[in-house]
Amino acid sequence: MSFIQQITGRVKTWQLSPQLAIILSTFFVTISGNSTFFSHVEAVYPWPENALFISSVAMMLWALTSIVCIVLNWMMPVKLAISILLLTSAVCSYFTDGFGVIFDLEMIRNMFATNSAEATDLFNIGMLGHVTLFGVLPSIFFNAISIKKQTNLKDFKRRSVFTGVTLLSSVAIIVANIFAFSGQYASFFREHKPIRYYSNPVQPMYSFVALALQNLRAVSATEFVFETSRAAIPDTDLHRELVIVVVGETARADHFSLNGYARETNPLLAKEKDLVSFSQISSCGTSTAISVPCMFSIIGRDGFDVGNSNTTENVLDIVAKADINVLWRDNNSDSKGVADRIPYVSFKNQDTNPVCDDECRDEGMLYGLQEYIDAQEQDILIVLHQMGSHGPAYSKRYPSEFETFTPACQTSELSMCSNQEIINAYDNTILYTDYFLSKVIGFLKNNTPRYETSMIYVSDHGESLGENNVYLHGMPYMFAPEAQTHVPLIVWAGETSDVDIPRTRALKDVPNSHDALAQAILQSMEVESDVALTPSPPLLAMKPED
């Protein structure tokens, strides 16, 4: 008999009540899954002078976690409830401790919007070991233990009484601690709200429930909301438009040499004279699932509700209503609902994308595009959605010939790389984006004699690269670092375009945001409509009409 079998056999002889199993498992979760939470607490309330208050916070978190487990136990067997709690805590603590990830509602939404390829990038030996040690093995332990079952009505009543007592005791612990340290908790809840986002697994499970309720409300809202009743090209506009909007992924403005970054990450774009790089653009969100639908929304960030975005007319719908050909090509996960009502083509596989090695490349989205344009008779708006700089596997985002900055981190397990290696890999992705955008511009130049051509490039959000030990993106917007919200936006216009580049260049340092994109698209396509646009500074200055 093996050692593990001997241990398992002994554990099976132990017997616990469901309530004691909940208490022990939640205590384990509290101490094993919250190192980041307690480090943030200690940063505000230093140990040992605040030892009693920190102990009180630990008891509060333990009690809250117990309440979560009790609620789960009402819906499922106690062993399953404990296993879900342990595994959730282990997975979330890995990303919180290692990357500074916060599991708020938008991060949970982003998780469900992540495709299999992106998810695969996140799995590595470090994650497997962490989840096994703090999730899988404890789950096996609690599943091996014999937990008393209720075999008759009397046992069921007794269990209900004990569960009620455990629940009330947890509530009493919370109330007692708040009362005992009322002054400190008043400051804790009022002045240090961000800390609660690190509580594990209370915050992730709360966010999951909040997302589920939001989605239920969205499903019940079946009526489609139209933002405009009229959209048309003026009869006096006899010139055909060809505009390409490139939606970047995870690019941050301060790593573009066009914006003053010391490294030459935009050598090709720097050669373009009819190009403007905007230096003060803020994103609508810190994740693709929010920023992409928000940037194409008419409503703007302050009034945007992602739950209603799929049933609300966006700027691409309005452009299509003006009898303009609109096409979305995607090398990312998907359009997040933006292209639900227009032609959409995925370029994530070799069936459509001829430029694939380790993964399919952004430049493949240009394949066959000229044939599409040649077949159209109206104005054309094309959206190209990049894979861009999506992390943490930055080295996968570019072909090997673009590995200019070395040594570059070659793994998604960022803890195995130095900060400089991570930055090197990330900067190589920007270098590849520079190449891709230069190809888009070259493509438009070839069509300039026939069309009024222009390009708008804007990233969905930025990326943290280790500043203050925070990595990736998706933090709550209210306290997200600038690295996650300060994004690049570039405008190029052909010589026949109505975009006035010299006057547009005068706007490049004006603080602006994703809210201005809808207006810029309508301007560049010369669409007239009765839509009420969100007030924002203009991105584009147009040439005077002849």
PDB file of N, CA, C and O in Angstrom, residues 44-91:
ATOM      1  N   VAL A  44      -1.468  49.942   5.150  1.00  0.00           N
ATOM      2  CA  VAL A  44      -2.235  51.075   5.684  1.00  0.00           C
ATOM      3  C   VAL A  44      -2.227  51.069   7.213  1.00  0.00           C
ATOM      4  O   VAL A  44      -2.160  52.117   7.855  1.00  0.00           O
ATOM      5  N   TYR A  45      -2.280  49.862   7.785  1.00  0.00           N
ATOM      6  CA  TYR A  45      -2.308  49.704   9.243  1.00  0.00           C
ATOM      7  C   TYR A  45      -1.104  48.841   9.652  1.00  0.00           C
ATOM      8  O   TYR A  45      -1.209  47.613   9.764  1.00  0.00           O
ATOM      9  N   PRO A  46       0.067  49.458   9.860  1.00  0.00           N
ATOM     10  CA  PRO A  46       1.303  48.708  10.084  1.00  0.00           C
ATOM     11  C   PRO A  46       1.222  47.794  11.309  1.00  0.00           C
ATOM     12  O   PRO A  46       0.635  48.123  12.330  1.00  0.00           O
ATOM     13  N   TRP A  47       1.835  46.638  11.147  1.00  0.00           N
ATOM     14  CA  TRP A  47       2.029  45.673  12.233  1.00  0.00           C
ATOM     15  C   TRP A  47       3.319  46.051  12.959  1.00  0.00           C
ATOM     16  O   TRP A  47       4.253  46.515  12.327  1.00  0.00           O
ATOM     17  N   PRO A  48       3.457  45.974  14.294  1.00  0.00           N
ATOM     18  CA  PRO A  48       2.533  45.334  15.239  1.00  0.00           C
ATOM     19  C   PRO A  48       1.604  46.311  15.960  1.00  0.00           C
ATOM     20  O   PRO A  48       0.765  45.876  16.743  1.00  0.00           O
ATOM     21  N   GLU A  49       1.757  47.618  15.692  1.00  0.00           N
ATOM     22  CA  GLU A  49       0.924  48.560  16.451  1.00  0.00           C
ATOM     23  C   GLU A  49      -0.559  48.409  16.144  1.00  0.00           C
ATOM     24  O   GLU A  49      -1.410  48.834  16.926  1.00  0.00           O
ATOM     25  N   ASN A  50      -0.882  47.787  15.023  1.00  0.00           N
ATOM     26  CA  ASN A  50      -2.287  47.550  14.670  1.00  0.00           C
ATOM     27  C   ASN A  50      -2.613  46.053  14.646  1.00  0.00           C
ATOM     28  O   ASN A  50      -3.494  45.616  13.909  1.00  0.00           O
ATOM     29  N   ALA A  51      -1.886  45.292  15.463  1.00  0.00           N
ATOM     30  CA  ALA A  51      -2.041  43.842  15.453  1.00  0.00           C
ATOM     31  C   ALA A  51      -3.468  43.418  15.777  1.00  0.00           C
ATOM     32  O   ALA A  51      -4.023  42.496  15.144  1.00  0.00           O
ATOM     33  N   LEU A  52      -4.092  44.073  16.735  1.00  0.00           N
ATOM     34  CA  LEU A  52      -5.454  43.684  17.115  1.00  0.00           C
ATOM     35  C   LEU A  52      -6.453  43.980  15.991  1.00  0.00           C
ATOM     36  O   LEU A  52      -7.335  43.166  15.706  1.00  0.00           O
ATOM     37  N   PHE A  53      -6.284  45.131  15.337  1.00  0.00           N
ATOM     38  CA  PHE A  53      -7.204  45.466  14.257  1.00  0.00           C
ATOM     39  C   PHE A  53      -7.015  44.521  13.069  1.00  0.00           C
ATOM     40  O   PHE A  53      -7.995  44.063  12.475  1.00  0.00           O
ATOM     41  N   ILE A  54      -5.765  44.204  12.715  1.00  0.00           N
ATOM     42  CA  ILE A  54      -5.523  43.276  11.601  1.00  0.00           C
ATOM     43  C   ILE A  54      -6.100  41.899  11.931  1.00  0.00           C
ATOM     44  O   ILE A  54      -6.677  41.231  11.071  1.00  0.00           O
ATOM     45  N   SER A  55      -5.957  41.483  13.182  1.00  0.00           N
ATOM     46  CA  SER A  55      -6.571  40.211  13.604  1.00  0.00           C
ATOM     47  C   SER A  55      -8.084  40.283  13.473  1.00  0.00           C
ATOM     48  O   SER A  55      -8.735  39.305  13.081  1.00  0.00           O
ATOM     49  N   SER A  56      -8.645  41.441  13.798  1.00  0.00           N
ATOM     50  CA  SER A  56     -10.086  41.638  13.654  1.00  0.00           C
ATOM     51  C   SER A  56     -10.508  41.540  12.191  1.00  0.00           C
ATOM     52  O   SER A  56     -11.529  40.924  11.863  1.00  0.00           O
ATOM     53  N   VAL A  57      -9.728  42.141  11.299  1.00  0.00           N
ATOM     54  CA  VAL A  57     -10.023  42.056   9.861  1.00  0.00           C
ATOM     55  C   VAL A  57      -9.974  40.607   9.394  1.00  0.00           C
ATOM     56  O   VAL A  57     -10.829  40.161   8.600  1.00  0.00           O
ATOM     57  N   ALA A  58      -8.998  39.844   9.902  1.00  0.00           N
ATOM     58  CA  ALA A  58      -8.895  38.428   9.536  1.00  0.00           C
ATOM     59  C   ALA A  58     -10.131  37.660   9.994  1.00  0.00           C
ATOM     60  O   ALA A  58     -10.665  36.813   9.256  1.00  0.00           O
ATOM     61  N   MET A  59     -10.601  37.946  11.201  1.00  0.00           N
ATOM     62  CA  MET A  59     -11.810  37.286  11.703  1.00  0.00           C
ATOM     63  C   MET A  59     -13.029  37.671  10.867  1.00  0.00           C
ATOM     64  O   MET A  59     -13.893  36.825  10.569  1.00  0.00           O
ATOM     65  N   MET A  60     -13.096  38.931  10.481  1.00  0.00           N
ATOM     66  CA  MET A  60     -14.195  39.386   9.627  1.00  0.00           C
ATOM     67  C   MET A  60     -14.198  38.640   8.298  1.00  0.00           C
ATOM     68  O   MET A  60     -15.238  38.169   7.821  1.00  0.00           O
ATOM     69  N   LEU A  61     -13.012  38.528   7.685  1.00  0.00           N
ATOM     70  CA  LEU A  61     -12.915  37.848   6.393  1.00  0.00           C
ATOM     71  C   LEU A  61     -13.247  36.366   6.537  1.00  0.00           C
ATOM     72  O   LEU A  61     -13.928  35.792   5.669  1.00  0.00           O
ATOM     73  N   TRP A  62     -12.801  35.758   7.629  1.00  0.00           N
ATOM     74  CA  TRP A  62     -13.126  34.358   7.899  1.00  0.00           C
ATOM     75  C   TRP A  62     -14.641  34.181   8.031  1.00  0.00           C
ATOM     76  O   TRP A  62     -15.227  33.260   7.457  1.00  0.00           O
ATOM     77  N   ALA A  63     -15.269  35.082   8.750  1.00  0.00           N
ATOM     78  CA  ALA A  63     -16.718  34.996   8.934  1.00  0.00           C
ATOM     79  C   ALA A  63     -17.458  35.192   7.602  1.00  0.00           C
ATOM     80  O   ALA A  63     -18.422  34.475   7.308  1.00  0.00           O
ATOM     81  N   LEU A  64     -17.014  36.152   6.799  1.00  0.00           N
ATOM     82  CA  LEU A  64     -17.646  36.376   5.496  1.00  0.00           C
ATOM     83  C   LEU A  64     -17.487  35.154   4.590  1.00  0.00           C
ATOM     84  O   LEU A  64     -18.427  34.758   3.881  1.00  0.00           O
ATOM     85  N   THR A  65     -16.310  34.564   4.603  1.00  0.00           N
ATOM     86  CA  THR A  65     -16.061  33.372   3.787  1.00  0.00           C
ATOM     87  C   THR A  65     -16.928  32.214   4.253  1.00  0.00           C
ATOM     88  O   THR A  65     -17.440  31.433   3.440  1.00  0.00           O
ATOM     89  N   SER A  66     -17.125  32.109   5.560  1.00  0.00           N
ATOM     90  CA  SER A  66     -18.006  31.068   6.097  1.00  0.00           C
ATOM     91  C   SER A  66     -19.441  31.265   5.620  1.00  0.00           C
ATOM     92  O   SER A  66     -20.126  30.297   5.259  1.00  0.00           O
ATOM     93  N   ILE A  67     -19.885  32.509   5.602  1.00  0.00           N
ATOM     94  CA  ILE A  67     -21.240  32.799   5.115  1.00  0.00           C
ATOM     95  C   ILE A  67     -21.385  32.394   3.655  1.00  0.00           C
ATOM     96  O   ILE A  67     -22.397  31.796   3.249  1.00  0.00           O
ATOM     97  N   VAL A  68     -20.366  32.691   2.851  1.00  0.00           N
ATOM     98  CA  VAL A  68     -20.399  32.292   1.437  1.00  0.00           C
ATOM     99  C   VAL A  68     -20.518  30.777   1.314  1.00  0.00           C
ATOM    100  O   VAL A  68     -21.310  30.257   0.522  1.00  0.00           O
ATOM    101  N   CYS A  69     -19.730  30.053   2.107  1.00  0.00           N
ATOM    102  CA  CYS A  69     -19.755  28.587   2.043  1.00  0.00           C
ATOM    103  C   CYS A  69     -21.101  28.032   2.514  1.00  0.00           C
ATOM    104  O   CYS A  69     -21.624  27.070   1.952  1.00  0.00           O
ATOM    105  N   ILE A  70     -21.680  28.642   3.540  1.00  0.00           N
ATOM    106  CA  ILE A  70     -22.990  28.204   4.035  1.00  0.00           C
ATOM    107  C   ILE A  70     -24.051  28.400   2.959  1.00  0.00           C
ATOM    108  O   ILE A  70     -24.904  27.533   2.735  1.00  0.00           O
ATOM    109  N   VAL A  71     -24.009  29.535   2.285  1.00  0.00           N
ATOM    110  CA  VAL A  71     -24.973  29.792   1.201  1.00  0.00           C
ATOM    111  C   VAL A  71     -24.808  28.755   0.093  1.00  0.00           C
ATOM    112  O   VAL A  71     -25.794  28.233  -0.441  1.00  0.00           O
ATOM    113  N   LEU A  72     -23.551  28.443  -0.263  1.00  0.00           N
ATOM    114  CA  LEU A  72     -23.317  27.410  -1.270  1.00  0.00           C
ATOM    115  C   LEU A  72     -23.854  26.060  -0.806  1.00  0.00           C
ATOM    116  O   LEU A  72     -24.427  25.297  -1.592  1.00  0.00           O
ATOM    117  N   ASN A  73     -23.691  25.773   0.489  1.00  0.00           N
ATOM    118  CA  ASN A  73     -24.149  24.510   1.034  1.00  0.00           C
ATOM    119  C   ASN A  73     -25.672  24.377   1.002  1.00  0.00           C
ATOM    120  O   ASN A  73     -26.203  23.260   0.991  1.00  0.00           O
ATOM    121  N   TRP A  74     -26.377  25.482   0.991  1.00  0.00           N
ATOM    122  CA  TRP A  74     -27.832  25.418   0.842  1.00  0.00           C
ATOM    123  C   TRP A  74     -28.232  24.936  -0.558  1.00  0.00           C
ATOM    124  O   TRP A  74     -29.312  24.398  -0.749  1.00  0.00           O
ATOM    125  N   MET A  75     -27.328  25.133  -1.520  1.00  0.00           N
ATOM    126  CA  MET A  75     -27.652  24.795  -2.909  1.00  0.00           C
ATOM    127  C   MET A  75     -27.037  23.481  -3.374  1.00  0.00           C
ATOM    128  O   MET A  75     -27.384  22.972  -4.434  1.00  0.00           O
ATOM    129  N   MET A  76     -26.083  22.932  -2.593  1.00  0.00           N
ATOM    130  CA  MET A  76     -25.361  21.743  -3.042  1.00  0.00           C
ATOM    131  C   MET A  76     -24.788  21.014  -1.835  1.00  0.00           C
ATOM    132  O   MET A  76     -24.767  21.560  -0.727  1.00  0.00           O
ATOM    133  N   PRO A  77     -24.296  19.785  -2.015  1.00  0.00           N
ATOM    134  CA  PRO A  77     -23.658  19.061  -0.909  1.00  0.00           C
ATOM    135  C   PRO A  77     -22.468  19.831  -0.347  1.00  0.00           C
ATOM    136  O   PRO A  77     -21.775  20.552  -1.068  1.00  0.00           O
ATOM    137  N   VAL A  78     -22.220  19.651   0.935  1.00  0.00           N
ATOM    138  CA  VAL A  78     -21.194  20.437   1.611  1.00  0.00           C
ATOM    139  C   VAL A  78     -19.807  20.191   1.027  1.00  0.00           C
ATOM    140  O   VAL A  78     -18.991  21.123   0.903  1.00  0.00           O
ATOM    141  N   LYS A  79     -19.501  18.950   0.616  1.00  0.00           N
ATOM    142  CA  LYS A  79     -18.184  18.672   0.052  1.00  0.00           C
ATOM    143  C   LYS A  79     -17.987  19.418  -1.269  1.00  0.00           C
ATOM    144  O   LYS A  79     -16.887  19.919  -1.542  1.00  0.00           O
ATOM    145  N   LEU A  80     -19.018  19.485  -2.073  1.00  0.00           N
ATOM    146  CA  LEU A  80     -18.924  20.216  -3.336  1.00  0.00           C
ATOM    147  C   LEU A  80     -18.767  21.714  -3.074  1.00  0.00           C
ATOM    148  O   LEU A  80     -17.975  22.401  -3.742  1.00  0.00           O
ATOM    149  N   ALA A  81     -19.509  22.225  -2.090  1.00  0.00           N
ATOM    150  CA  ALA A  81     -19.412  23.647  -1.736  1.00  0.00           C
ATOM    151  C   ALA A  81     -17.996  23.994  -1.286  1.00  0.00           C
ATOM    152  O   ALA A  81     -17.418  25.014  -1.694  1.00  0.00           O
ATOM    153  N   ILE A  82     -17.415  23.145  -0.437  1.00  0.00           N
ATOM    154  CA  ILE A  82     -16.055  23.381   0.057  1.00  0.00           C
ATOM    155  C   ILE A  82     -15.054  23.307  -1.088  1.00  0.00           C
ATOM    156  O   ILE A  82     -14.125  24.121  -1.184  1.00  0.00           O
ATOM    157  N   SER A  83     -15.231  22.341  -1.995  1.00  0.00           N
ATOM    158  CA  SER A  83     -14.310  22.186  -3.125  1.00  0.00           C
ATOM    159  C   SER A  83     -14.346  23.418  -4.030  1.00  0.00           C
ATOM    160  O   SER A  83     -13.297  23.902  -4.487  1.00  0.00           O
ATOM    161  N   ILE A  84     -15.535  23.927  -4.315  1.00  0.00           N
ATOM    162  CA  ILE A  84     -15.669  25.127  -5.146  1.00  0.00           C
ATOM    163  C   ILE A  84     -14.957  26.299  -4.483  1.00  0.00           C
ATOM    164  O   ILE A  84     -14.240  27.069  -5.126  1.00  0.00           O
ATOM    165  N   LEU A  85     -15.148  26.424  -3.177  1.00  0.00           N
ATOM    166  CA  LEU A  85     -14.517  27.514  -2.431  1.00  0.00           C
ATOM    167  C   LEU A  85     -12.995  27.413  -2.496  1.00  0.00           C
ATOM    168  O   LEU A  85     -12.304  28.399  -2.762  1.00  0.00           O
ATOM    169  N   LEU A  86     -12.463  26.208  -2.262  1.00  0.00           N
ATOM    170  CA  LEU A  86     -11.016  26.005  -2.251  1.00  0.00           C
ATOM    171  C   LEU A  86     -10.398  26.255  -3.626  1.00  0.00           C
ATOM    172  O   LEU A  86      -9.367  26.926  -3.755  1.00  0.00           O
ATOM    173  N   LEU A  87     -11.023  25.723  -4.671  1.00  0.00           N
ATOM    174  CA  LEU A  87     -10.473  25.863  -6.018  1.00  0.00           C
ATOM    175  C   LEU A  87     -10.568  27.304  -6.508  1.00  0.00           C
ATOM    176  O   LEU A  87      -9.647  27.818  -7.151  1.00  0.00           O
ATOM    177  N   THR A  88     -11.684  27.960  -6.202  1.00  0.00           N
ATOM    178  CA  THR A  88     -11.829  29.369  -6.577  1.00  0.00           C
ATOM    179  C   THR A  88     -10.766  30.210  -5.898  1.00  0.00           C
ATOM    180  O   THR A  88     -10.117  31.063  -6.528  1.00  0.00           O
ATOM    181  N   SER A  89     -10.569  29.973  -4.618  1.00  0.00           N
ATOM    182  CA  SER A  89      -9.559  30.726  -3.863  1.00  0.00           C
ATOM    183  C   SER A  89      -8.167  30.491  -4.421  1.00  0.00           C
ATOM    184  O   SER A  89      -7.375  31.432  -4.568  1.00  0.00           O
ATOM    185  N   ALA A  90      -7.852  29.243  -4.761  1.00  0.00           N
ATOM    186  CA  ALA A  90      -6.507  28.917  -5.251  1.00  0.00           C
ATOM    187  C   ALA A  90      -6.235  29.580  -6.593  1.00  0.00           C
ATOM    188  O   ALA A  90      -5.158  30.165  -6.802  1.00  0.00           O
ATOM    189  N   VAL A  91      -7.189  29.514  -7.511  1.00  0.00           N
ATOM    190  CA  VAL A  91      -6.998  30.122  -8.832  1.00  0.00           C
ATOM    191  C   VAL A  91      -6.881  31.637  -8.710  1.00  0.00           C
ATOM    192  O   VAL A  91      -5.979  32.263  -9.280  1.00  0.00           O
TER     193      VAL A  91
END
